[in-house]
Amino acid sequence: MRLWLNESERRPDPAPARADARKAVLVGTLAWLVALVVSLVFRTPLEAAGLGWLLWAAVTGLVLGVIGLVSVQVIRRRAARQEAGSAG
C-alpha cells in the first residue's frame, strides 16, 4: 500500500457537496426549544434535584440556534449575491 501518489497519478478532486445548513441548524434549534418547554414544565422537580441550570442551558442553546440561523442566512445571501454578480 502506497501512502503517496505522484501528481500525474492523482484523480481530480470531487466537486464539493451542496448542503443546506439551515435545516441542520433549525433541527438543533427546535430540539433546544423542546428542551426549554420540558424544563419549564418540570421546573420545580428539576430545581429540587439540583438541576435548575438545565433551564438556562436550554435558553442558551435556543439563543445560539437563532444566532446560527441568522448567520447561515446572511452567508447564503452573500453567496447568492456573489453568484449573481459573477453571472451578470
Coordinates of C-alpha atoms in Angstrom, one line a residue:
M1 CA 0.0 0.0 0.0
R2 CA 1.4 3.4 -1.0
L3 CA 0.8 6.5 1.0
W4 CA 1.9 9.0 -1.6
L5 CA 0.8 9.4 -5.2
N6 CA 2.6 11.4 -7.9
E7 CA 0.7 14.3 -9.3
S8 CA 0.2 12.5 -12.6
E9 CA -1.4 9.6 -10.8
R10 CA -3.9 11.6 -8.8
R11 CA -7.6 11.8 -9.8
P12 CA -9.2 15.2 -9.8
D13 CA -10.9 16.3 -6.5
P14 CA -14.6 15.8 -6.5
A15 CA -16.9 18.8 -6.5
P16 CA -18.0 19.9 -3.0
A17 CA -21.4 18.6 -1.9
R18 CA -24.1 21.2 -1.7
A19 CA -25.9 21.1 1.6
D20 CA -28.4 23.3 3.3
A21 CA -27.1 24.2 6.7
R22 CA -30.3 25.9 7.6
K23 CA -32.1 22.6 8.0
A24 CA -29.4 21.2 10.4
V25 CA -29.4 24.4 12.5
L26 CA -33.2 24.6 12.5
V27 CA -33.5 21.0 13.8
G28 CA -31.0 21.7 16.6
T29 CA -32.8 24.9 17.5
L30 CA -36.1 23.1 17.6
A31 CA -34.6 20.5 19.9
W32 CA -33.4 23.2 22.3
L33 CA -37.0 24.7 22.1
V34 CA -38.4 21.3 23.2
A35 CA -35.8 21.1 26.0
L36 CA -36.8 24.6 27.2
V37 CA -40.5 23.7 27.2
V38 CA -39.9 20.4 29.1
S39 CA -37.6 22.2 31.6
L40 CA -40.3 24.8 32.2
V41 CA -43.0 22.1 32.7
F42 CA -40.7 20.2 35.2
R43 CA -39.0 23.3 36.7
T44 CA -39.9 22.5 40.3
P45 CA -38.7 18.9 40.3
L46 CA -35.6 19.9 38.4
E47 CA -34.7 22.6 40.9
A48 CA -35.3 20.2 43.8
A49 CA -32.9 17.7 42.2
G50 CA -30.3 20.5 41.8
L51 CA -30.8 20.6 38.0
G52 CA -32.3 24.0 37.7
W53 CA -29.4 25.0 35.4
L54 CA -30.9 22.9 32.6
L55 CA -33.5 25.7 32.0
W56 CA -30.7 28.2 31.4
A57 CA -28.8 25.7 29.2
A58 CA -31.9 25.3 27.0
V59 CA -32.3 29.1 26.9
T60 CA -28.6 29.5 25.9
G61 CA -29.0 26.7 23.2
L62 CA -32.1 28.4 21.8
V63 CA -30.4 31.8 21.6
L64 CA -27.3 30.3 19.9
G65 CA -29.5 28.4 17.5
V66 CA -31.3 31.6 16.5
I67 CA -27.9 33.3 16.0
G68 CA -26.8 30.4 13.9
L69 CA -29.9 30.6 11.7
V70 CA -29.3 34.3 11.1
S71 CA -25.6 33.7 10.4
V72 CA -26.4 30.9 7.9
Q73 CA -29.0 33.1 6.2
V74 CA -26.5 36.0 5.9
I75 CA -23.9 33.7 4.4
R76 CA -26.4 32.3 1.9
R77 CA -27.5 35.8 0.8
R78 CA -23.9 36.9 0.3
A79 CA -23.1 33.8 -1.7
A80 CA -26.2 34.3 -3.9
R81 CA -25.2 38.0 -4.4
Q82 CA -21.7 37.0 -5.5
E83 CA -23.1 34.3 -7.9
A84 CA -25.5 36.8 -9.4
G85 CA -22.6 39.4 -9.8
S86 CA -20.4 36.8 -11.4
A87 CA -23.1 35.7 -13.9
G88 CA -24.2 39.2 -14.8

